[in-house]
Amino acid sequence: MISFIIKGILRDRSRSLFPALIVAAGAMLTVFFYSYMQGGKNNFIETSARYQTGHLKVMTRAYAAESDLLPNDLALTGATGLVSNLRAEYPELIWKPRIRFAGLLDIPDENGQTRAQGPISGLAVELVADNRNENQNHRNLPEAEILNLKKGLIAGRLPEKPREILVGSVLASSLKINPGDRATIISSTLTGAMAIADFTVAGVIRFGVTPLDKTLVIADLEEARQLLDMEDAAGEIFGFYPDFLYRPQLAARMARDFNAKSEERARSSGEDPDFLPLILTLGEQGGLGDMIAIYDVYAYVLVAVFVAVMSLVLWNAGLMGSLRRYGEIGLRLAMGETHRRLYFSLLGESVIIGLIGSVAGTALGLAISYYLQTYGINAEAFTRTSEMMMTNIIKAQVTRVSYIIGFIPGLLATLLGTAMAGLGIFRRRTATLMKEFEA
Amino acid sequence: MAQPVIQTIDLTKIYPMGEHHITALNRVSLTFERGQFAGLVGPSGSGKTTFLNLIGTLDTPTSGQAIIMGAEISALTPLQAAELRRRHIGFIFQTFNLFPVYTVYENVEFPLLLLGLPPAERRLRVMEALEWVRLAERARSRPTQLSGGQSQRVAIARAIVKKPAIIIADEPTANLDAENSFNILDIMLELNRELSITFLFATHDEKVIRYLRRKITLFDGRVAKDELLEPASTPPPAT
């Protein structure tokens, strides 16, 4: 009987080709949208992690409470020792001390007078230490790689000498800065005094993240410490998973473990709890946890909507097919096939069609997703005024779920559509069969 | 005495029609022994198709009894009725009703699939049935490649392949020309003789009526006349 069904499906294109195409289209769209949303979500997470939050971040409790204000007077002291402890205790992560600071960038003319000036968001990272390979005896990734500096460099080079900085592309353009130009950073020290230091612009960098391109200046950590009077201090210590995949549950467990130990140590030593180091996960910073949850809800809603819409389409297709096959169904009933068996044979057909369509649609959806995982879509026109930490090139991301998610609408909707359409078989009155056949 | 294959006792079927009722069959009592070649004749609305529906277990009577192969149809569940049709009753329709996407062989094989017979036995029986209707060489053809007469012969093969006790044929020659009609009737008569299958026709066609061994005339849902015809009265088929 199965071969009878399969022969029917293969020979009757209106029974197979049209429904299979609908299923394939639905499965393809589901796979593509899911992968693209995953890509968008991970893009957002990864960009935030690399530049703003890490997968985990260590701060003092007081700093964490006011981190939007970049309160470097509440920064972690004894940062070198703390980073060493973190590297020893949690070696599976890459730990990187950073300082974020606000200030002004002043560009002088040939006479030393201000030619241009603009507010900046400064980021001090271990550039020189990485260059000197000081971080080789533990799990490490140079900051240049974490921040994708080489990839984003559009003019000049990365800092190699003392007192060199990188400037965001939009900022460089608005202040008319070129590599080799002198620039003065004006900020405030740990104690609130004015901090001024001259630098040379080594390169101009495009992060592809609008807020960063507009304001970011990157300097070496040691030089920033000198500028800001933050000897052996760090505003934040970033923790990264080496593969840059955020693991929320693992991160939360680690944070709980660290924070509990930290509190215990403070209790026994009588330290000021405001200056205790505290680990926050990426999800606990800036409402990112909610954003991730919303993304996930969108993904589920998307699949649910596809299942519902495709069920309606396939229900309609099933009804049309049933009408077209009215004679065949009636004949089979007259020849002694039971309603139940006939119903299940139609469901069997729908499973075969659903499988074929789902496999084809998933393959097509994966192909498109893999293409967009490599090349992405440039959404710069939409992110030009955005303050979100997202790259302008939004890429898809193919995950294990991408391989199976197309089968949910593909199989479920086909089965559901046929199940609804096929219910008509049970309402079919065998008494009218003769009349129908003669019609 | 052998049990009749079909027996009806005061068989009545009333259809509701708005506030009124139409009595399609009115206390019809008939008995058919195995191997009869019988036909129901009468004007449209006389109850021929209603009678065939009831005998074919496609419908249930309003009152009275229809006993098919020893089973009273009012007492059958839908599953039991389907089982009775699957094993003992074959249908031949005016419009052939073949499955267009399947070959001649597969069309004839279908009733055996429903019976769950093994492939070797199915093959034997299908080829035997196609030999009966002289279409063995067209086994791989599709219905669209056949003439009307050939299509009806395939329908006959499909009806007899399971060797049923009863074949119900509703206007089987209505869509055929005279030559094909006589060919079909010759085959059916031969099957009736060789396999002792009971044929029950509903027809207006004079050609069919001339082949019948028993002619039952229905009028207004009642049996107006029930005649046994001599075999000698059957005219020779046209060539």
XYZ file of C-alpha atoms in Angstrom:
678
model
C 0.000 0.000 0.000
C 2.892 2.342 0.752
C 4.329 1.845 -2.729
C 0.817 2.495 -4.118
C 0.769 5.836 -2.261
C 4.293 6.744 -3.334
C 3.546 5.937 -6.984
C 0.466 8.166 -6.791
C 2.462 11.016 -5.308
C 5.247 10.734 -7.863
C 2.940 10.527 -10.862
C 0.373 13.116 -9.848
C 2.259 16.403 -9.812
C -0.676 18.394 -8.525
C -0.677 16.050 -5.533
C 3.057 16.311 -4.975
C 4.821 19.162 -6.727
C 2.570 22.043 -5.658
C 2.303 21.045 -1.979
C 6.011 20.141 -1.852
C 6.897 23.562 -3.283
C 4.741 25.304 -0.674
C 6.326 23.255 2.105
C 9.813 23.873 0.715
C 9.161 27.622 0.538
C 7.890 27.691 4.112
C 10.733 25.567 5.454
C 13.273 27.678 3.564
C 11.872 30.947 4.964
C 11.765 29.524 8.473
C 15.372 28.318 8.316
C 16.515 31.582 6.782
C 14.654 33.861 9.231
C 15.686 31.777 12.201
C 19.350 31.777 11.142
C 19.245 35.478 10.374
C 17.671 36.277 13.732
C 20.260 34.092 15.434
C 22.914 35.954 13.497
C 21.421 39.280 14.548
C 21.247 38.169 18.161
C 24.766 36.783 18.240
C 26.082 39.782 16.348
C 24.554 41.979 19.018
C 25.878 39.791 21.840
C 29.343 39.478 20.337
C 29.695 43.191 19.590
C 28.555 44.068 23.090
C 30.913 41.479 24.560
C 33.948 42.637 22.614
C 33.550 46.370 23.225
C 31.303 46.935 26.191
C 30.433 44.070 28.491
C 32.665 41.036 27.984
C 30.924 37.720 28.515
C 31.663 38.428 32.160
C 32.955 41.645 33.665
C 34.646 42.356 36.996
C 34.125 45.762 38.620
C 33.855 47.086 42.108
C 30.316 47.058 43.420
C 30.345 50.853 43.585
C 31.608 51.149 39.994
C 28.975 48.658 38.794
C 26.217 50.698 40.425
C 27.213 53.784 38.410
C 29.023 52.258 35.456
C 27.194 54.485 32.954
C 29.082 57.443 34.434
C 32.458 55.703 34.011
C 33.381 56.431 37.646
C 37.091 55.658 37.538
C 37.487 56.925 41.086
C 35.650 53.704 42.035
C 37.894 51.509 39.870
C 39.515 48.246 40.901
C 42.910 48.759 42.521
C 45.622 46.123 42.563
C 44.398 45.122 39.135
C 47.511 43.129 38.229
C 47.072 40.807 41.220
C 43.331 40.473 40.612
C 43.815 39.611 36.950
C 46.444 37.019 37.924
C 44.021 35.483 40.423
C 41.243 35.381 37.837
C 43.549 33.780 35.274
C 44.564 31.161 37.835
C 41.082 30.494 39.182
C 39.148 30.607 35.905
C 41.705 29.642 33.256
C 39.028 28.705 30.717
C 38.377 32.421 30.128
C 40.515 35.179 28.679
C 40.811 38.018 31.206
C 41.590 41.540 30.017
C 41.828 44.681 32.163
C 40.465 47.835 30.557
C 39.770 51.429 31.415
C 36.950 53.384 29.864
C 37.056 57.120 30.191
C 35.345 60.169 28.771
C 37.136 63.262 27.564
C 37.846 65.669 24.758
C 40.085 65.200 21.762
C 41.798 68.412 20.755
C 43.450 68.657 17.343
C 45.991 71.474 17.074
C 46.979 73.309 13.891
C 50.586 73.947 12.824
C 50.797 76.808 15.376
C 49.593 74.657 18.248
C 46.178 76.319 18.352
C 42.999 74.245 18.477
C 41.904 73.412 14.953
C 39.154 70.991 15.917
C 37.776 69.481 19.083
C 35.233 66.829 19.962
C 34.005 64.649 22.824
C 35.399 61.149 22.929
C 34.782 57.858 24.581
C 38.197 56.500 25.460
C 39.053 52.850 25.728
C 42.388 51.802 27.151
C 43.452 48.233 26.486
C 46.603 46.093 26.708
C 48.170 46.934 23.366
C 51.833 47.198 24.404
C 51.688 44.242 26.799
C 50.256 42.125 23.978
C 52.957 43.345 21.624
C 55.607 42.369 24.179
C 53.948 38.930 24.490
C 53.638 39.443 28.225
C 50.426 37.451 28.370
C 51.665 34.204 26.863
C 51.703 31.993 29.947
C 47.921 31.804 30.178
C 44.914 31.618 27.842
C 45.155 34.780 25.833
C 43.983 36.593 22.783
C 45.511 39.944 21.893
C 43.175 42.915 22.292
C 43.864 43.761 18.649
C 42.079 40.534 17.758
C 39.349 40.865 20.372
C 38.502 44.328 19.072
C 39.021 43.333 15.416
C 41.457 46.225 15.069
C 43.389 44.909 12.053
C 40.203 44.208 10.143
C 38.753 47.640 10.881
C 41.867 49.666 10.092
C 41.131 51.941 7.136
C 44.152 54.267 7.346
C 47.542 54.175 9.041
C 48.602 51.291 11.285
C 48.093 49.873 14.753
C 49.971 51.566 17.625
C 53.552 50.302 17.863
C 55.329 53.141 19.626
C 54.623 54.979 22.895
C 51.860 57.588 22.905
C 49.983 56.370 19.861
C 46.222 56.110 19.567
C 43.555 54.854 17.169
C 40.574 57.037 16.255
C 37.106 56.007 15.082
C 36.389 56.702 11.413
C 33.431 59.078 11.837
C 35.263 60.997 14.567
C 38.392 61.208 12.375
C 36.318 62.423 9.480
C 34.467 65.054 11.496
C 37.692 66.361 13.101
C 39.619 65.914 9.818
C 42.276 63.725 11.393
C 44.813 61.700 9.436
C 47.418 59.193 10.604
C 50.494 61.000 11.895
C 48.506 63.988 13.223
C 49.014 65.135 16.741
C 46.078 64.928 19.143
C 45.619 65.920 22.755
C 43.370 63.962 25.101
C 41.813 66.040 27.855
C 40.166 64.120 30.677
C 40.144 63.901 34.466
C 42.321 61.821 36.774
C 41.246 59.326 39.406
C 41.278 62.133 41.945
C 39.336 64.593 39.775
C 42.234 66.701 38.550
C 42.554 67.677 34.893
C 44.484 65.177 32.799
C 46.145 66.260 29.561
C 48.492 64.308 27.336
C 49.659 64.522 23.745
C 49.418 61.550 21.418
C 50.012 60.736 17.776
C 47.209 59.279 15.673
C 48.603 55.930 14.460
C 45.535 54.888 12.514
C 41.894 55.418 11.724
C 39.579 52.551 12.365
C 36.054 51.658 11.264
C 34.387 49.327 13.730
C 31.209 49.127 11.689
C 29.354 50.004 14.898
C 27.977 53.516 14.619
C 28.363 54.638 18.289
C 31.978 53.468 18.300
C 32.893 55.037 14.968
C 31.488 58.368 16.175
C 33.368 58.669 19.457
C 35.871 55.928 20.208
C 39.561 56.505 20.782
C 41.741 53.542 21.700
C 44.891 53.981 23.738
C 47.326 51.664 25.468
C 46.342 50.711 29.034
C 49.668 51.666 30.657
C 49.643 55.122 29.054
C 46.032 55.663 30.070
C 46.942 54.707 33.626
C 49.616 57.385 33.583
C 47.258 59.921 32.016
C 44.431 59.206 34.452
C 46.651 58.637 37.457
C 45.347 55.099 37.852
C 48.484 53.208 38.909
C 47.804 49.442 38.817
C 44.083 50.147 38.530
C 41.454 49.073 36.014
C 37.883 50.247 35.681
C 36.820 46.863 34.423
C 38.289 43.428 33.836
C 36.645 41.694 30.896
C 36.245 37.926 30.725
C 35.801 36.298 27.302
C 35.081 32.753 26.208
C 37.823 32.028 23.662
C 35.336 30.987 20.936
C 33.254 34.101 21.634
C 30.076 32.099 22.178
C 28.181 33.394 25.170
C 27.157 30.658 27.607
C 24.602 32.330 29.878
C 24.164 29.479 32.340
C 27.860 28.757 32.697
C 28.611 32.463 33.032
C 25.936 32.897 35.699
C 27.288 29.944 37.672
C 30.802 31.352 37.534
C 29.600 34.802 38.596
C 27.679 33.347 41.555
C 30.718 31.339 42.601
C 33.094 34.315 42.376
C 30.741 36.753 44.104
C 30.078 34.333 46.970
C 33.801 33.816 47.523
C 34.411 37.546 47.310
C 31.771 38.284 49.927
C 33.131 35.588 52.189
C 36.631 37.058 51.914
C 35.313 40.544 52.651
C 33.422 39.321 55.695
C 36.513 37.704 57.139
C 38.856 40.613 56.298
C 36.487 43.500 57.063
C 37.031 45.213 53.695
C 34.667 47.945 52.466
C 31.995 45.986 50.577
C 31.604 48.816 48.016
C 35.095 48.103 46.733
C 34.714 44.350 46.580
C 35.186 42.944 43.096
C 31.893 41.856 41.612
C 31.329 39.791 38.478
C 28.352 40.616 36.249
C 27.423 38.466 33.296
C 26.701 39.965 29.888
C 22.990 39.396 30.462
C 23.093 41.418 33.684
C 24.491 44.500 32.001
C 22.492 47.220 30.273
C 19.354 45.122 29.943
C 21.064 42.748 27.522
C 19.468 39.759 29.224
C 16.025 41.140 28.380
C 17.106 41.859 24.811
C 18.302 38.278 24.398
C 15.067 36.950 25.869
C 13.048 39.144 23.488
C 15.080 37.874 20.539
C 14.367 34.307 21.578
C 10.658 35.037 21.946
C 10.659 36.578 18.461
C 12.275 33.435 17.083
C 9.600 31.228 18.680
C 6.801 33.560 17.553
C 8.221 33.521 14.035
C 8.153 29.742 13.890
C 4.659 29.649 15.405
C 3.364 32.168 12.860
C 4.904 30.169 10.026
C 3.326 26.968 11.288
C -0.055 28.699 11.543
C 0.121 30.422 8.143
C 1.442 27.369 6.374
C -1.203 25.205 8.032
C -3.858 27.488 6.579
C -2.241 27.415 3.144
C -1.807 23.654 3.236
C -5.284 23.184 4.646
C -6.573 25.064 1.649
C -4.313 23.059 -0.655
C -5.554 19.897 1.067
C -9.169 20.954 0.568
C -8.513 21.701 -3.099
C -6.783 18.349 -3.437
C -9.651 16.589 -1.677
C -12.143 18.239 -4.014
C -10.069 17.254 -7.011
C -9.761 13.728 -5.654
C -13.386 13.516 -4.630
C -14.050 10.753 -7.136
C -11.002 8.739 -6.124
C -11.824 9.007 -2.430
C -15.453 7.996 -3.036
C -14.381 5.082 -5.195
C -11.979 3.826 -2.568
C -14.719 4.009 0.057
C -17.086 2.101 -2.256
C -14.463 -0.568 -2.839
C -14.316 -1.270 0.869
C -11.516 0.934 2.128
C -12.446 2.235 5.557
C -12.717 5.952 6.291
C -10.000 5.562 8.868
C -7.583 3.798 6.550
C -8.218 6.325 3.801
C -7.654 9.187 6.251
C -4.369 7.684 7.412
C -3.233 7.070 3.839
C -3.783 10.804 3.154
C -1.819 11.619 6.307
C 0.905 9.253 5.088
C 1.008 11.131 1.796
C 1.302 14.410 3.675
C 4.211 13.080 5.750
C 6.050 12.063 2.571
C 5.334 15.446 0.936
C 6.258 17.236 4.171
C 9.549 15.361 4.411
C 10.500 15.989 0.782
C 9.518 19.669 1.024
C 11.231 20.120 4.382
C 14.489 18.560 3.198
C 14.498 20.682 0.033
C 13.458 23.856 1.892
C 15.981 23.303 4.673
C 18.774 22.723 2.152
C 17.848 25.911 0.326
C 17.424 27.884 3.568
C 20.794 26.648 4.825
C 22.473 27.583 1.554
C 21.125 31.150 1.788
C 21.963 31.309 5.491
C 25.519 30.076 4.938
C 25.939 32.694 2.218
C 24.711 35.408 4.568
C 26.831 33.984 7.360
C 29.840 34.687 5.154
C 28.835 37.961 3.509
C 25.943 39.366 5.547
C 23.649 42.253 4.648
C 24.870 45.812 5.056
C 22.304 47.591 7.210
C 24.314 50.802 7.550
C 21.437 52.882 6.217
C 19.342 51.781 9.190
C 22.042 51.927 11.870
C 23.585 55.298 10.954
C 21.869 57.059 13.840
C 21.674 53.996 16.048
C 23.264 53.897 19.479
C 23.028 50.119 19.668
C 26.153 48.004 19.820
C 25.543 46.237 16.555
C 27.766 45.950 13.531
C 26.366 47.429 10.359
C 26.902 44.179 8.456
C 24.365 41.803 9.907
C 25.238 38.206 9.227
C 23.194 35.077 9.612
C 24.372 32.343 11.916
C 23.725 28.695 11.159
C 23.281 26.692 14.341
C 22.305 23.083 14.968
C 18.711 24.260 15.354
C 18.848 25.714 11.827
C 19.093 22.168 10.499
C 15.872 21.019 12.128
C 13.690 24.073 12.605
C 12.372 23.952 9.011
C 10.891 20.530 9.714
C 8.531 21.985 12.324
C 6.411 24.002 9.889
C 7.295 21.637 7.019
C 6.005 18.491 8.653
C 3.656 19.867 11.278
C 1.801 22.277 9.007
C 1.482 19.689 6.237
C 0.159 17.118 8.644
C -2.133 19.625 10.342
C -3.434 20.975 7.010
C -4.131 17.486 5.678
C -5.622 16.383 8.985
C -8.111 19.261 8.869
C -8.879 18.870 5.170
C -9.140 15.088 5.492
C -11.820 15.298 8.180
C -14.233 15.767 5.271
C -13.721 12.074 4.493
C -15.524 11.136 7.672
C -18.442 13.346 6.734
C -18.660 11.771 3.294
C -21.918 9.867 2.914
C -21.318 6.631 1.116
C -24.993 6.654 0.136
C -24.381 9.437 -2.358
C -21.376 7.784 -4.003
C -23.312 6.215 -6.870
C -24.933 9.525 -7.758
C -21.582 11.313 -7.565
C -19.940 8.808 -9.869
C -22.646 9.199 -12.448
C -22.536 13.007 -12.229
C -31.105 -25.408 -0.360
C -28.206 -22.975 -0.624
C -28.510 -19.656 1.164
C -29.410 -16.790 -1.215
C -26.657 -14.225 -1.757
C -29.170 -11.379 -1.542
C -32.493 -11.358 0.216
C -34.659 -8.340 0.880
C -37.796 -8.378 3.004
C -40.142 -5.382 2.857
C -37.155 -3.189 2.083
C -38.158 0.443 2.348
C -36.177 3.629 1.920
C -37.672 7.034 2.604
C -35.690 10.224 1.948
C -36.641 13.402 3.795
C -37.185 16.275 1.343
C -37.789 19.441 3.327
C -41.046 18.964 5.175
C -42.051 16.076 2.936
C -40.732 12.596 2.440
C -40.045 10.693 -0.723
C -40.477 6.963 -0.657
C -37.778 5.710 -3.008
C -38.355 2.036 -2.201
C -41.576 0.657 -0.844
C -41.634 -2.794 0.786
C -39.511 -4.519 -1.813
C -38.996 -8.215 -1.197
C -36.631 -9.983 -3.563
C -34.301 -12.958 -3.391
C -31.246 -13.584 -5.570
C -29.529 -16.954 -5.699
C -25.848 -17.305 -6.451
C -25.052 -16.986 -10.149
C -28.073 -14.977 -11.230
C -27.752 -12.466 -14.067
C -30.483 -10.059 -13.079
C -31.405 -6.507 -13.871
C -33.561 -3.766 -12.456
C -35.388 -1.804 -15.082
C -37.812 1.032 -14.859
C -38.105 4.747 -15.406
C -35.954 7.326 -13.622
C -36.976 7.663 -9.980
C -38.358 4.137 -9.842
C -35.848 3.161 -7.119
C -33.207 1.215 -9.104
C -30.146 3.065 -7.784
C -31.587 3.224 -4.260
C -31.944 -0.543 -4.332
C -28.356 -0.975 -5.552
C -27.084 1.423 -2.843
C -28.746 -0.666 -0.169
C -27.530 -3.966 -1.622
C -24.029 -2.472 -1.941
C -24.142 -1.505 1.773
C -23.584 2.094 0.792
C -26.817 3.055 2.522
C -29.113 1.700 5.187
C -32.858 1.060 4.845
C -35.540 3.033 6.644
C -37.321 -0.208 7.394
C -37.347 -3.797 6.299
C -34.328 -6.023 5.871
C -31.576 -6.587 3.356
C -29.530 -9.697 4.007
C -26.308 -9.841 1.999
C -24.188 -12.968 2.235
C -26.038 -13.807 5.424
C -25.451 -10.389 7.030
C -28.329 -8.040 7.779
C -27.029 -4.668 6.636
C -28.884 -2.558 9.215
C -26.956 -4.347 11.919
C -23.552 -3.747 10.347
C -21.153 -1.165 11.685
C -19.449 1.030 9.049
C -16.338 -1.117 9.458
C -18.289 -4.331 8.927
C -20.051 -2.819 5.911
C -16.664 -1.841 4.427
C -15.406 -5.370 5.094
C -18.452 -6.854 3.312
C -17.878 -4.606 0.273
C -14.154 -5.342 0.283
C -14.631 -9.122 0.208
C -17.933 -9.867 -1.468
C -19.162 -6.975 -3.595
C -17.717 -5.528 -6.788
C -18.918 -2.329 -8.446
C -19.029 -1.351 -12.098
C -19.980 2.232 -12.856
C -21.325 4.041 -15.874
C -18.272 6.354 -15.985
C -15.682 3.583 -15.358
C -14.061 5.475 -12.458
C -10.520 4.233 -12.928
C -7.634 5.845 -11.059
C -6.043 7.971 -13.793
C -2.499 8.077 -12.373
C -2.204 4.318 -12.022
C -1.670 1.735 -14.753
C -4.271 -0.811 -15.778
C -2.406 -3.402 -13.710
C -2.351 -1.174 -10.632
C -6.038 -0.282 -10.981
C -6.964 -3.945 -11.024
C -4.546 -4.721 -8.203
C -6.051 -2.145 -5.830
C -8.882 -4.298 -4.343
C -6.297 -7.010 -3.585
C -4.131 -4.458 -1.759
C -7.137 -3.702 0.430
C -7.446 -7.439 1.118
C -3.769 -7.562 2.060
C -2.869 -10.420 -0.301
C 0.824 -11.206 -0.840
C 2.471 -9.840 -4.028
C 2.799 -13.187 -5.829
C -0.873 -14.010 -5.386
C -1.848 -10.475 -6.385
C 0.129 -10.762 -9.586
C -1.452 -14.112 -10.449
C -4.963 -12.841 -9.828
C -4.503 -9.528 -11.643
C -3.162 -11.230 -14.756
C -5.970 -13.780 -14.607
C -8.564 -11.005 -14.395
C -6.944 -9.131 -17.275
C -6.959 -12.356 -19.346
C -10.683 -12.652 -18.683
C -11.318 -9.222 -20.142
C -8.669 -9.739 -22.857
C -6.502 -6.819 -21.774
C -3.386 -8.568 -20.478
C -1.265 -6.857 -23.121
C -2.434 -3.413 -21.893
C -1.390 -4.027 -18.283
C 1.139 -1.200 -18.339
C -1.094 1.320 -20.078
C -2.678 4.252 -18.311
C -6.475 4.709 -18.396
C -6.058 7.801 -20.566
C -4.521 5.594 -23.264
C -7.595 3.334 -23.419
C -10.858 3.552 -25.338
C -14.187 3.644 -23.501
C -14.779 -0.063 -24.082
C -11.296 -0.956 -22.859
C -11.740 1.251 -19.788
C -14.971 -0.515 -18.886
C -13.245 -3.878 -19.359
C -10.572 -2.737 -16.892
C -13.367 -1.767 -14.492
C -14.826 -5.256 -14.887
C -11.420 -6.827 -14.230
C -11.110 -4.669 -11.116
C -14.551 -5.798 -9.949
C -13.944 -9.515 -10.484
C -10.299 -9.742 -9.400
C -11.230 -10.466 -5.787
C -13.787 -13.074 -6.988
C -16.757 -11.461 -5.264
C -20.122 -13.114 -4.830
C -21.983 -10.083 -6.181
C -21.236 -7.507 -8.843
C -23.395 -4.407 -8.891
C -23.392 -2.628 -12.233
C -25.174 0.702 -12.533
C -25.782 1.529 -16.212
C -22.502 -0.153 -17.303
C -23.078 0.403 -21.020
C -24.468 3.916 -20.909
C -21.234 5.464 -22.158
C -20.415 2.816 -24.743
C -21.298 2.283 -28.361
C -23.213 -0.820 -29.434
C -20.187 -2.929 -30.341
C -18.410 -2.223 -27.082
C -21.634 -2.717 -25.141
C -22.066 -6.219 -26.578
C -18.404 -7.060 -25.922
C -18.788 -5.998 -22.302
C -22.014 -7.937 -21.896
C -20.457 -11.037 -23.465
C -17.590 -10.863 -20.983
C -19.918 -10.358 -18.037
C -22.127 -13.240 -19.109
C -19.077 -15.463 -19.482
C -17.856 -14.501 -16.008
C -21.311 -15.172 -14.642
C -21.268 -18.661 -16.131
C -17.664 -19.560 -15.302
C -17.290 -17.976 -11.863
C -20.930 -18.106 -10.707
C -20.846 -14.435 -9.824
C -24.233 -12.843 -9.242
C -24.637 -9.805 -11.509
C -27.189 -7.196 -10.588
C -27.738 -4.397 -13.087
C -29.656 -1.173 -13.058
C -30.305 -0.204 -16.645
C -32.434 1.486 -19.249
C -30.427 -0.032 -22.073
C -32.319 -2.451 -24.306
C -29.065 -4.216 -25.211
C -28.482 -5.067 -21.553
C -32.096 -6.061 -21.027
C -31.784 -8.580 -23.873
C -28.960 -10.336 -21.980
C -30.746 -10.579 -18.637
C -31.905 -13.922 -17.224
C -34.113 -12.164 -14.742
C -35.761 -8.824 -15.261
C -37.267 -6.937 -12.344
C -39.345 -3.935 -13.270
C -39.589 -1.253 -10.620
C -42.189 1.477 -10.636
C -42.628 4.121 -7.951
C -40.412 2.162 -5.597
C -42.376 -1.059 -5.903
C -41.749 -4.261 -7.810
C -44.128 -4.057 -10.747
C -42.951 -7.244 -12.463
C -40.374 -9.965 -11.763
C -39.705 -12.158 -14.830
C -37.376 -15.105 -15.297
C -36.183 -15.129 -18.881
C -35.183 -18.233 -20.747
C -31.526 -18.450 -21.776
C -32.669 -19.071 -25.303
C -34.249 -15.647 -25.368
C -30.862 -14.003 -25.068
C -29.968 -12.675 -28.470
C -26.588 -13.463 -29.945
C -24.201 -10.585 -29.497
C -23.515 -8.348 -32.402
C -20.171 -8.848 -34.064
